[in-house]
PDB file of C-alpha atoms in Angstrom:
ATOM      1  CA  MET A  11      56.271 126.574 136.994  1.00 72.00           C
ATOM      2  CA  SER A  12      58.199 130.405 137.460  1.00 82.00           C
ATOM      3  CA  LEU A  13      56.588 133.978 137.250  1.00 84.00           C
ATOM      4  CA  LYS A  14      58.936 136.227 135.369  1.00 86.00           C
ATOM      5  CA  VAL A  15      57.667 140.131 135.360  1.00 87.00           C
ATOM      6  CA  LEU A  16      58.274 142.279 132.794  1.00 83.00           C
ATOM      7  CA  PRO A  17      58.840 146.098 132.499  1.00 88.00           C
ATOM      8  CA  ALA A  18      55.537 148.415 132.240  1.00 86.00           C
ATOM      9  CA  THR A  19      58.327 150.262 129.641  1.00 90.00           C
ATOM     10  CA  THR A  20      58.432 145.893 127.837  1.00 88.00           C
ATOM     11  CA  LEU A  21      54.359 145.985 128.023  1.00 86.00           C
ATOM     12  CA  ASP A  22      53.869 149.685 126.425  1.00 88.00           C
ATOM     13  CA  ALA A  23      56.397 148.996 124.041  1.00 90.00           C
ATOM     14  CA  LEU A  24      54.729 145.627 122.291  1.00 90.00           C
ATOM     15  CA  TYR A  25      50.531 146.746 123.923  1.00 90.00           C
ATOM     16  CA  ARG A  26      48.209 149.887 123.176  1.00 91.00           C
ATOM     17  CA  VAL A  27      45.124 151.028 125.252  1.00 90.00           C
ATOM     18  CA  VAL A  28      42.321 150.598 122.870  1.00 90.00           C
ATOM     19  CA  ASP A  29      38.947 150.135 123.335  1.00 90.00           C
ATOM     20  CA  ASP A  30      36.452 148.084 122.421  1.00 87.00           C
ATOM     21  CA  ARG A  31      34.497 149.599 120.526  1.00 85.00           C
ATOM     22  CA  ASP A  32      35.494 148.398 116.770  1.00 84.00           C
ATOM     23  CA  LEU A  33      35.157 144.229 118.095  1.00 85.00           C
ATOM     24  CA  PRO A  34      31.828 142.815 116.540  1.00 86.00           C
ATOM     25  CA  ASP A  35      28.880 142.957 119.617  1.00 82.00           C
ATOM     26  CA  GLU A  36      28.875 139.501 119.403  1.00 84.00           C
ATOM     27  CA  VAL A  37      32.715 139.228 121.205  1.00 83.00           C
ATOM     28  CA  ARG A  38      31.333 143.589 123.271  1.00 82.00           C
ATOM     29  CA  GLY A  39      28.934 141.094 125.080  1.00 79.00           C
ATOM     30  CA  ASP A  40      25.977 143.138 126.643  1.00 82.00           C
ATOM     31  CA  ALA A  41      27.933 145.072 129.400  1.00 76.00           C
ATOM     32  CA  PRO A  42      27.243 148.796 129.099  1.00 81.00           C
ATOM     33  CA  GLY A  43      29.602 151.407 129.465  1.00 83.00           C
ATOM     34  CA  LEU A  44      32.985 151.181 127.357  1.00 83.00           C
ATOM     35  CA  ARG A  45      35.842 148.453 128.213  1.00 88.00           C
ATOM     36  CA  LEU A  46      39.588 148.914 127.287  1.00 87.00           C
ATOM     37  CA  ARG A  47      41.277 146.282 126.013  1.00 87.00           C
ATOM     38  CA  MET A  48      44.884 145.516 125.176  1.00 88.00           C
ATOM     39  CA  SER A  49      45.596 146.023 121.419  1.00 89.00           C
ATOM     40  CA  SER A  50      49.328 144.655 119.433  1.00 89.00           C
ATOM     41  CA  ARG A  51      51.438 147.948 118.529  1.00 87.00           C
ATOM     42  CA  HIS A  52      53.058 145.336 116.163  1.00 83.00           C
ATOM     43  CA  ARG A  53      52.141 143.163 113.619  1.00 80.00           C
ATOM     44  CA  VAL A  54      53.442 141.093 110.845  1.00 79.00           C
ATOM     45  CA  PRO A  55      54.028 141.843 108.114  1.00 80.00           C
ATOM     46  CA  ARG A  56      51.718 139.806 104.774  1.00 79.00           C
ATOM     47  CA  ALA A  57      54.077 139.267 101.266  1.00 77.00           C
ATOM     48  CA  GLU A  58      52.467 140.160  99.098  1.00 78.00           C
ATOM     49  CA  SER A  59      51.151 137.617  97.000  1.00 75.00           C
ATOM     50  CA  THR A  60      50.405 137.833  92.673  1.00 75.00           C
ATOM     51  CA  VAL A  61      47.689 136.034  91.453  1.00 71.00           C
ATOM     52  CA  THR A  62      48.322 134.357  87.626  1.00 72.00           C
ATOM     53  CA  ASN A  63      46.041 133.451  85.664  1.00 72.00           C
ATOM     54  CA  ALA A  64      46.071 129.611  84.510  1.00 69.00           C
ATOM     55  CA  THR A  65      47.783 129.079  81.253  1.00 67.00           C
ATOM     56  CA  GLY A  66      47.359 126.945  78.866  1.00 57.00           C
ATOM     57  CA  CYS A  67      49.768 124.166  79.344  1.00 56.00           C
TER      58      CYS A  67
END
């Protein structure tokens, strides 16, 4: 397996550094202090679905 290195600008375009305050306590663990993590900048948009009521057939 060969490893490939991406330029830092590519990673900056894909991810941002955020703190872990938005995560639940179970995920953050017991370590005190502020911890940083990577969060994706882009999300795949969800198609809006409409709910239709069942009609008598």
